[in-house]
Coordinates of C-alpha atoms in Angstrom, one line a residue:
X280 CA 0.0 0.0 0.0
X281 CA 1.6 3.5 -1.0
X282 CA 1.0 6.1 1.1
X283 CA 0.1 10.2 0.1
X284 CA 3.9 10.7 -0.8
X285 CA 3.9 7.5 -3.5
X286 CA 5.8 5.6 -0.7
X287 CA 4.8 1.9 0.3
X288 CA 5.1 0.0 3.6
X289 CA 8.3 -1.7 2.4
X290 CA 9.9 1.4 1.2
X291 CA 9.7 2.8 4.9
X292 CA 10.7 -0.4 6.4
X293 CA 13.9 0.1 4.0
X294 CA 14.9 3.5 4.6
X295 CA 14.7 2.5 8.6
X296 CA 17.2 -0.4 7.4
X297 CA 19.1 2.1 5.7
X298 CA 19.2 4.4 8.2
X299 CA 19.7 2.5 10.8
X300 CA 22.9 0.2 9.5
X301 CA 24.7 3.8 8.3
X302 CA 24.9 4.8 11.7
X303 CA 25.9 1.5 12.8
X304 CA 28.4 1.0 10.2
X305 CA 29.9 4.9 10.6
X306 CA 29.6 6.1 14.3
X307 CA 29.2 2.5 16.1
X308 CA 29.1 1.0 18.3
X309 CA 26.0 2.4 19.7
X310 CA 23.2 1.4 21.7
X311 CA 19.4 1.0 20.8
X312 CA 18.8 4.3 22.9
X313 CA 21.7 6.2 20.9
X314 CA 20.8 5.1 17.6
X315 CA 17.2 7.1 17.9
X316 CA 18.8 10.4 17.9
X317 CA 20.8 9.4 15.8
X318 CA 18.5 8.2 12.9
X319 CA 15.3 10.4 14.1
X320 CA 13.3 6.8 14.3
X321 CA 11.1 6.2 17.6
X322 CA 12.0 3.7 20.2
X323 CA 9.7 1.4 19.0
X324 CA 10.9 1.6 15.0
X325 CA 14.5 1.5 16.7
X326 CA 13.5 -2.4 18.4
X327 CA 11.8 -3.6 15.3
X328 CA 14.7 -3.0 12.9
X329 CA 17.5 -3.7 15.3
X330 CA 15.8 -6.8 15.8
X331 CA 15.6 -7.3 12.0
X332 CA 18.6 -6.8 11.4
X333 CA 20.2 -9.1 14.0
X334 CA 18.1 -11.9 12.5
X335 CA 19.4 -11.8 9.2
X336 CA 23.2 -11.6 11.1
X337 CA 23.6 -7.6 9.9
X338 CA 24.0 -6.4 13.4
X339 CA 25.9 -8.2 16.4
X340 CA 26.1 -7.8 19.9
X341 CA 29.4 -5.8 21.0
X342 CA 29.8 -5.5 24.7
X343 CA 28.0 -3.0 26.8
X344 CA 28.1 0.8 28.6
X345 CA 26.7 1.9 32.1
X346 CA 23.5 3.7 32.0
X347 CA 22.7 6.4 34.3
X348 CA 21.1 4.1 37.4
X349 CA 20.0 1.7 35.1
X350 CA 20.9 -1.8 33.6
X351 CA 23.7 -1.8 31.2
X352 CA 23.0 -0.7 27.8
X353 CA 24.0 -3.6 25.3
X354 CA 26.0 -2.0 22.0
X355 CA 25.7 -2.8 18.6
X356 CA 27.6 -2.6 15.5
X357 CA 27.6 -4.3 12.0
X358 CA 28.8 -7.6 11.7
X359 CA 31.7 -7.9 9.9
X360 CA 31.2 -11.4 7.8
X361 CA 27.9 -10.7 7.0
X362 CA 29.0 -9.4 3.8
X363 CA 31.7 -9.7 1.4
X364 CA 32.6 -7.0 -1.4
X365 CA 35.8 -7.3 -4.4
X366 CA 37.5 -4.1 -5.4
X367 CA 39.3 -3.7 -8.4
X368 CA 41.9 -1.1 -9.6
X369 CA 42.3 -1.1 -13.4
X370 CA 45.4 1.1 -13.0
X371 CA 48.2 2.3 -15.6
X372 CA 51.1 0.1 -13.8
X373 CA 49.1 -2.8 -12.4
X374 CA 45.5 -4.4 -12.0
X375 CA 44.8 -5.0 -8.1
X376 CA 42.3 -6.8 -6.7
X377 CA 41.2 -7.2 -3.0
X378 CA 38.7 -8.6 -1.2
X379 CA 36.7 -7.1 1.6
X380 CA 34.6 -8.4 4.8
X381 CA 31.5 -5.3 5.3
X382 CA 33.8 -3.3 7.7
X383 CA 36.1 -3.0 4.1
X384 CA 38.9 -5.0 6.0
X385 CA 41.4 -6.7 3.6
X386 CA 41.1 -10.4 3.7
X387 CA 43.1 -11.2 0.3
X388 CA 44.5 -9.4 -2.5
X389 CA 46.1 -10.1 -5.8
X390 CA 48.1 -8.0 -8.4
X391 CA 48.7 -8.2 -11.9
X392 CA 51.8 -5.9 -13.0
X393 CA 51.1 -4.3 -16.8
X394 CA 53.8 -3.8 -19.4
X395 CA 53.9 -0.3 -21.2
X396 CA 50.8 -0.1 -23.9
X397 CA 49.2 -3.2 -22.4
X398 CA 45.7 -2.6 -22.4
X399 CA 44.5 -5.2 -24.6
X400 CA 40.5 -5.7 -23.4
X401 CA 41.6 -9.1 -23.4
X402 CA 44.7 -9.3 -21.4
X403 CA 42.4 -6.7 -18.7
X404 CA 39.1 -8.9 -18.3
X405 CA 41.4 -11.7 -17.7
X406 CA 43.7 -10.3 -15.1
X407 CA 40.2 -9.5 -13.5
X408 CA 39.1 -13.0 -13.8
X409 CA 41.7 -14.3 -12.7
X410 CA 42.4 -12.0 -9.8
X411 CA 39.0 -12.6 -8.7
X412 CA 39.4 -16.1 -8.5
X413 CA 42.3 -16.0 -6.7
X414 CA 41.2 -13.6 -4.1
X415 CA 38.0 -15.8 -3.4
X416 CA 40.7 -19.3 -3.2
X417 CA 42.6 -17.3 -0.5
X418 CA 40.2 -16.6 1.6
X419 CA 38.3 -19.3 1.1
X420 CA 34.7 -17.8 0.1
X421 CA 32.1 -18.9 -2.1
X422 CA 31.5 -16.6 -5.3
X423 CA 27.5 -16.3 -4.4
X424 CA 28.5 -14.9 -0.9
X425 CA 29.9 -11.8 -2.7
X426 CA 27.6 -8.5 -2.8
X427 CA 29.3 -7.2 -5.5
X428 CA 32.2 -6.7 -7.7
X429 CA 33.6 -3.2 -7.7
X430 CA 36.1 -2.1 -10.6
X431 CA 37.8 1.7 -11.2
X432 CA 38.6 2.0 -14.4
X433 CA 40.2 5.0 -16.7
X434 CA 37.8 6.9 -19.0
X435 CA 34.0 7.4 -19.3
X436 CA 31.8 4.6 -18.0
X437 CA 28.0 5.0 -19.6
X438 CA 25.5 2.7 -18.0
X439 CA 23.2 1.3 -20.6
X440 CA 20.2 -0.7 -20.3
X441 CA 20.7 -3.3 -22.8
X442 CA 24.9 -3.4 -22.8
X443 CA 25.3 -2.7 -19.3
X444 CA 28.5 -0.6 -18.2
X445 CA 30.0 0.7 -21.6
X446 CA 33.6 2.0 -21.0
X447 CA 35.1 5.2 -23.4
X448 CA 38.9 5.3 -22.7
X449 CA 40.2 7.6 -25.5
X450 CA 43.4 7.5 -24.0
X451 CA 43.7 4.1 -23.5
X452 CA 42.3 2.9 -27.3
X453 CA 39.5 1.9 -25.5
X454 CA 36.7 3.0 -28.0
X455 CA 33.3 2.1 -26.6
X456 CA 34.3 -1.6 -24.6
X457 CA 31.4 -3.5 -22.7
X458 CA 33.4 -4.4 -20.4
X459 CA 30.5 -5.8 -18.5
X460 CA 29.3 -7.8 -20.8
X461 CA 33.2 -9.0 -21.3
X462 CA 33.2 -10.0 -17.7
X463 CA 30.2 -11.7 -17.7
X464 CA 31.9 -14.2 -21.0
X465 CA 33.1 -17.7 -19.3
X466 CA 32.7 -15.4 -15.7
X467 CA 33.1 -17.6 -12.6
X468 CA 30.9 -15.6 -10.6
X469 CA 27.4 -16.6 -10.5
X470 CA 24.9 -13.9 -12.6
X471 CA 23.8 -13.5 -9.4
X472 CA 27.0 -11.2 -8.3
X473 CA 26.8 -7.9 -9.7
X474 CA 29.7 -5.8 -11.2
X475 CA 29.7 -1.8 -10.1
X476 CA 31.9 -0.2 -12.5
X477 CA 32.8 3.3 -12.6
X478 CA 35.9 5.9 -13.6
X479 CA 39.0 5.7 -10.8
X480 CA 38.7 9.0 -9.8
X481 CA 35.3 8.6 -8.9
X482 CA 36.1 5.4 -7.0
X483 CA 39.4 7.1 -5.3
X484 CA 36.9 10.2 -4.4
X485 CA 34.0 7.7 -2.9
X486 CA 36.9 6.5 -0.9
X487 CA 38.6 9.7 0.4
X488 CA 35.2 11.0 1.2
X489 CA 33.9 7.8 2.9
X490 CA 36.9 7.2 5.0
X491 CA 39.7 9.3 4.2
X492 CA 40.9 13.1 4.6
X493 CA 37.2 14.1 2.9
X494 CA 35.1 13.1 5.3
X495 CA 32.7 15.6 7.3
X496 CA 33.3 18.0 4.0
X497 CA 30.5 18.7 2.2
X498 CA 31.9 20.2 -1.1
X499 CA 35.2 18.8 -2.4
X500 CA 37.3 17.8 -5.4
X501 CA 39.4 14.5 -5.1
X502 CA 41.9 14.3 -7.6
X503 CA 43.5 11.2 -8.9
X504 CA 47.2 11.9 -10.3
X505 CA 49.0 8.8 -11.6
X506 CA 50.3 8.3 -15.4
X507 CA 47.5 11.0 -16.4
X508 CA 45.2 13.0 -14.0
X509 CA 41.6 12.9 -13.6
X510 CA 39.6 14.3 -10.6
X511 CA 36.2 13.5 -9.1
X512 CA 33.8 16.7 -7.9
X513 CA 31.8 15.9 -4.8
X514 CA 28.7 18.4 -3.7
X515 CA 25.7 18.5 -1.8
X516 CA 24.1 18.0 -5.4
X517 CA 26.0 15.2 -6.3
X518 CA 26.7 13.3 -3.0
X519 CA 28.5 10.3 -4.7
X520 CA 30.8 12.1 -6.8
X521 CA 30.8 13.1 -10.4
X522 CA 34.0 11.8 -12.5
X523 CA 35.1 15.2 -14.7
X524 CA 38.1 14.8 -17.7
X525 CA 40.1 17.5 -15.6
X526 CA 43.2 16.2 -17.1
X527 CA 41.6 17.3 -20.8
X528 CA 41.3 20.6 -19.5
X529 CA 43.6 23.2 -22.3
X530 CA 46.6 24.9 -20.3
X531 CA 48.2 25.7 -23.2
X532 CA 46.9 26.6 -26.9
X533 CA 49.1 24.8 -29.3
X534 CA 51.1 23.1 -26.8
X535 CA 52.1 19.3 -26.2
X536 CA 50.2 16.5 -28.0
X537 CA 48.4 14.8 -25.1
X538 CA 48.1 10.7 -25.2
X539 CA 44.3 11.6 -26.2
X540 CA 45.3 13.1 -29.5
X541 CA 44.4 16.9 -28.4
X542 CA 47.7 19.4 -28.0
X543 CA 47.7 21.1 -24.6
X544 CA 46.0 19.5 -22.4
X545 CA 46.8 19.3 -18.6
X546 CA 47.6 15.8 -18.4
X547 CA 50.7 16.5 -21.4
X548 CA 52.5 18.4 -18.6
X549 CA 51.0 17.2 -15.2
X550 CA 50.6 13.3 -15.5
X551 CA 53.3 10.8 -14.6
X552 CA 54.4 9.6 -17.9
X553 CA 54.3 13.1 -19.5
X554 CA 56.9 14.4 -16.7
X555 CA 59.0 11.7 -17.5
X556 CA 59.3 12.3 -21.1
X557 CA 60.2 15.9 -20.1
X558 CA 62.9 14.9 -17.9
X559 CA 64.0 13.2 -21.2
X560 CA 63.8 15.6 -24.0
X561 CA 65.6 17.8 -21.6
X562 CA 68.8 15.9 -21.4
X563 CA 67.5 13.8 -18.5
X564 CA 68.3 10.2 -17.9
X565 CA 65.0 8.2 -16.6
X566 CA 66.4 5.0 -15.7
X567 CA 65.4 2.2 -18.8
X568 CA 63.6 -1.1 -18.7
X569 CA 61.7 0.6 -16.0
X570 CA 58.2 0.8 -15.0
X571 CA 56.9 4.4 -14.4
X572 CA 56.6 3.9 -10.2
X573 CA 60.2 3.4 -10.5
X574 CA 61.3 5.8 -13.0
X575 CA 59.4 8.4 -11.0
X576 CA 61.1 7.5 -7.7
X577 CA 64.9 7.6 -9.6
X578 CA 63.3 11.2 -10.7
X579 CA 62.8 12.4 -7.2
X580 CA 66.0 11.4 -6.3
X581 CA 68.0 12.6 -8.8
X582 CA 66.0 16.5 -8.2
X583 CA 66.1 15.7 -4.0
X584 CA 69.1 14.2 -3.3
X585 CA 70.9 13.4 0.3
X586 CA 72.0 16.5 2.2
X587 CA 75.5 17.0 0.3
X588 CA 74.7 15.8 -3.0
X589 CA 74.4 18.0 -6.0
X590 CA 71.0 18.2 -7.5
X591 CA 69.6 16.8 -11.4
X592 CA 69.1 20.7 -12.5
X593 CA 67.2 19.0 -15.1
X594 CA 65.0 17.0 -12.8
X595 CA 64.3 19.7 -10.7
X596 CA 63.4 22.0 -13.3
X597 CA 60.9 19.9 -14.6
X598 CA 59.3 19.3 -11.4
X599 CA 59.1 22.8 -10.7
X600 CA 57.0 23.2 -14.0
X601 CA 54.7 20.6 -13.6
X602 CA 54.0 21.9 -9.7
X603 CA 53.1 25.0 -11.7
X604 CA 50.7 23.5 -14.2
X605 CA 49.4 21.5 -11.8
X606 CA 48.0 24.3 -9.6
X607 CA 47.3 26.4 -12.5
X608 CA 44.9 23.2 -13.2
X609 CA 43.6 23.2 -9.6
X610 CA 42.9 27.1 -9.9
X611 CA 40.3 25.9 -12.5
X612 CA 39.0 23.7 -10.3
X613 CA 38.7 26.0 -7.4
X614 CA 37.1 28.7 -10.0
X615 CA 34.6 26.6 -11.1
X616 CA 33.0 25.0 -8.2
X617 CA 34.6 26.6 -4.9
X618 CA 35.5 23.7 -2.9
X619 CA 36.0 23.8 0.6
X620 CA 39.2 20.6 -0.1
X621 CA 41.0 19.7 -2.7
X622 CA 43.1 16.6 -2.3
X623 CA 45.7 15.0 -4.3
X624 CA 46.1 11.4 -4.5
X625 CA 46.9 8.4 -6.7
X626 CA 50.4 6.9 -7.1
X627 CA 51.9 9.6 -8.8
X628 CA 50.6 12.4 -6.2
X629 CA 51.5 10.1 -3.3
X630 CA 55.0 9.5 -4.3
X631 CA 55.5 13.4 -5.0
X632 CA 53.7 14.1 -1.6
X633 CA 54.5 16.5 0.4
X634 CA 57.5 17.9 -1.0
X635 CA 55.9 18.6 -3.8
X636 CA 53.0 20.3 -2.1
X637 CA 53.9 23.7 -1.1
X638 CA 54.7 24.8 -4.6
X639 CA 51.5 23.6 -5.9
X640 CA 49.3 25.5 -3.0
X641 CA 51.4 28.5 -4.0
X642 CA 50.6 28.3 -7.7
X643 CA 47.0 27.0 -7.1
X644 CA 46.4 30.5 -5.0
X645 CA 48.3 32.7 -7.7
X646 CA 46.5 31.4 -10.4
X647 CA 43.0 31.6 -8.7
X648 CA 40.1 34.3 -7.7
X649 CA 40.7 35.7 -4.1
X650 CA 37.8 34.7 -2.4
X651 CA 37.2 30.8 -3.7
X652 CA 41.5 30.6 -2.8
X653 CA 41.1 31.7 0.9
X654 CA 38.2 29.3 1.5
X655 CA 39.8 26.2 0.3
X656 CA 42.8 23.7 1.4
X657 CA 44.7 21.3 -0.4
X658 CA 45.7 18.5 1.1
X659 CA 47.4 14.9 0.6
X660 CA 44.8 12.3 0.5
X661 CA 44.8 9.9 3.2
X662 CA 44.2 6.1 2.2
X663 CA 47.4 5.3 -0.1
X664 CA 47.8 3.2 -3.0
X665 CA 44.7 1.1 -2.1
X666 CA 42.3 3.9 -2.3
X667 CA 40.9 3.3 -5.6
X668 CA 40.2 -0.3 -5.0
X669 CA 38.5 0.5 -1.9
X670 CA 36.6 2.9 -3.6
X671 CA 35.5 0.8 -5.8
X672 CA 34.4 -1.9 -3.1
X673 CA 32.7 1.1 -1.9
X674 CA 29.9 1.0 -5.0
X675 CA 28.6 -2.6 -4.0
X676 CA 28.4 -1.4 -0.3
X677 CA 26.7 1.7 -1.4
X678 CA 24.1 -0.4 -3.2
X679 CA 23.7 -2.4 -0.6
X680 CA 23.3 0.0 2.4
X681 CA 20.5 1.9 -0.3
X682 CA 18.5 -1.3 -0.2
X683 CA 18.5 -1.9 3.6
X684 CA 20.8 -4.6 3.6
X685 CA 19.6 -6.5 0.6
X686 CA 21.0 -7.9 -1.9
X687 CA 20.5 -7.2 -5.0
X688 CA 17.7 -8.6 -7.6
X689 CA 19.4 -11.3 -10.0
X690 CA 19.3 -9.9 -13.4
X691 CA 16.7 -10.5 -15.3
X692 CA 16.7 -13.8 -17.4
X693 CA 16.5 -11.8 -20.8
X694 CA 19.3 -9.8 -19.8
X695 CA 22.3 -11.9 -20.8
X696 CA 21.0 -12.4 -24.6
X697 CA 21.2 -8.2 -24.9
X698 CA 25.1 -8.6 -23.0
X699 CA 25.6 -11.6 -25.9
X700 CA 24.1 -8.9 -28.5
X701 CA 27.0 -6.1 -27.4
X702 CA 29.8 -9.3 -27.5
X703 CA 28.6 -10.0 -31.2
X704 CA 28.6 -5.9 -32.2
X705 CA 32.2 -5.6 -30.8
X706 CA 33.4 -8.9 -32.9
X707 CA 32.0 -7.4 -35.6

């Protein structure tokens, strides 16, 4: 029966769910008579979902607090098996896959290290597989148990009905790729499991704003810097983030040819693998047979070397530029949409860190209006190199949290014919 506002019985008794495990699951543990300030539900709603939950194992026992002259208040919190997410990282040096318990603690993880240029669809869906499989062997856990399948990737990510997630990485020679539909050919995972995919950034912003140095803002910009750049925009309007191509952005007319065919883009002076090919046309020497991580780290040395040791001029100076561009690029961003944080992470922006940081504050504020410069910081984010793969875990969690601890539908049945229909127009 719906009710004046369109909204059923069961929708209500899902929103308590919902409402309910969130408070568990961030601010716990808490007690029955905490958790109805804290969700606005009355006592009585409080007992009939607690007690819901706790029957289908959501929501344990976890010790107890004094009361004020009464009995001992029991606490609760979400239990941490009854739920198991995958996160994957479809990254430019590696594929990584981890598995999650609910809490997002790490119970297995596998890697898969890419060559230069090896983005062959193929040679990705299989590392994925494969890593997937592996993960579940280590730990153990049956495929069906899983709530989801979580996967950052580069590029745009379109969500269609009939192809499913549709991934546009220009920069990649990904043209167009349903990837779903790819994962679900000779998948091991039951069609029961669903796959979440999304851009990085997005998943690296989810993250930082979930758990990281994000949380309690309201309006932020997460940016993920690794071989390119990219950045997610996080507002009150869009809650879950908003992937933008801030690495496309023009900062120079006429300038570098960019690894997406345009000349001046950002990501020709700011990313990872564009620095490094400065440091080379300059008369730098990047060490060879090397994979960018370590070419970057030989980099840093060469411009920050030991107390006593002379400095790469070359090296430096290129740094030095691309701290420039780089806030030039976050002035944009600060322009546009007036964040309260900006934070910088990804491989690249990690190993750079803080070193690297005051000069790009300093060009980020030179570059920008007055007023949106004095309201914002920029900071480091907080969750390392795993970020995007927790990120990514994040999206089956999300899912699941938004339907009160369900899990979700099994696809429909005529489904997998429309996934076989993308297969056949790629082959094509």
């Amino acid at each position: 029966m719906a009710g004046r506002n369109g909204r059923t019985v069961r929708d209500l008794r899902r929103a308590n769910r919902t409402a309910v495990l969130q408070r568990l699951y961030f601010d716990g543990p808490l007690s029955r008579f905490e958790l109805g300030p804290a969700t606005g539900l009355s006592s009585g709603s409080i007992s009939n979902v607690v007690a819901d939950l706790v029957a289908d194992g959501l929501v344990e026992e976890a010790g107890s607090v004094d009361s004020d002259g009464g009995r001992p208040r029991t606490l609760l919190r979400v239990a941490p098996g009854s739920g198991h997410m995958i996160g994957v990282d479809v990254g430019e040096t590696r594929v990584r896959i981890e598995l999650f318990d609910l809490t997002l603690t790490e119970l297995a993880r596998a890697e898969r290290p890419l060559t230069p240029q090896r983005y062959d669809v193929d040679v990705i869906t299989g590392h994925i597989r494969d890593g997937i499989a592996e993960v579940l062997g280590t730990a153990g856990l049956a495929p069906e148990r899983l709530l989801g399948v979580g996967i950052g990737v580069p590029g745009i990510v379109e969500h269609t009905p009939d192809r499913g997630a549709v991934v546009h990485g220009q920069t990649i020679g990904w043209d167009a790729v349903p990837l779903e539909a790819l994962l679900r050919t000779d998948s091991r995972l039951p069609d029961s499991v669903p796959y979440f995919i999304d851009n990085g950034a997005k998943t690296l912003g989810q993250a930082e704003m979930w758990f990281g140095a994000g949380r309690g803002a309201g309006n932020a910009v997460v940016v993920l810097f690794g071989s390119g750049v990219g950045a997610c925009l996080v507002t009150p309007e869009v809650e879950r983030g908003r992937a933008v191509e801030w690495g496309h952005l023009t900062v120079r007319v006429r300038g570098r040819r960019c690894r997406c065919g345009a000349l001046g883009c950002l990501e020709a002076y700011a990313g990872a693998e564009s620095l490094l090919a400065r440091w080379r046309e300059e008369g730098g020497r990047p060490p060879r047979d090397t994979d960018e991580e370590t070419a970057l780290t030989a980099m840093l040395a060469a411009a920050y070397p030991p107390e006593g040791a002379a400095a790469d001029p070359v090296a430096l100076a290129v740094l030095e530029e691309t701290a420039e561009y780089l806030g030039a690029g976050l002035s944009d961003l600060i322009n546009l949409f007036q964040p309260e944080r900006i934070l910088i992470g990804g491989w690249a922006g990690l190993q750079l860190g803080s070193r690297f940081l005051p000069a790009v504050r300093r060009h980020a504020t030179a570059y920008s209006l007055r007023h949106p410069a004095g309201n914002v910081t920029v900071d480091l984010g907080r969750l390392g190199p795993d970020a995007v793969t927790v990120g990514a875990a994040i999206l089956p969690l999300a899912d699941f949290f938004t339907r009160g601890g369900r899990r979700a539908e099994p696809a429909p049945q005529d489904r997998l014919p429309a996934w076989r229909t993308a297969l056949e127009e790629r082959r094509a």
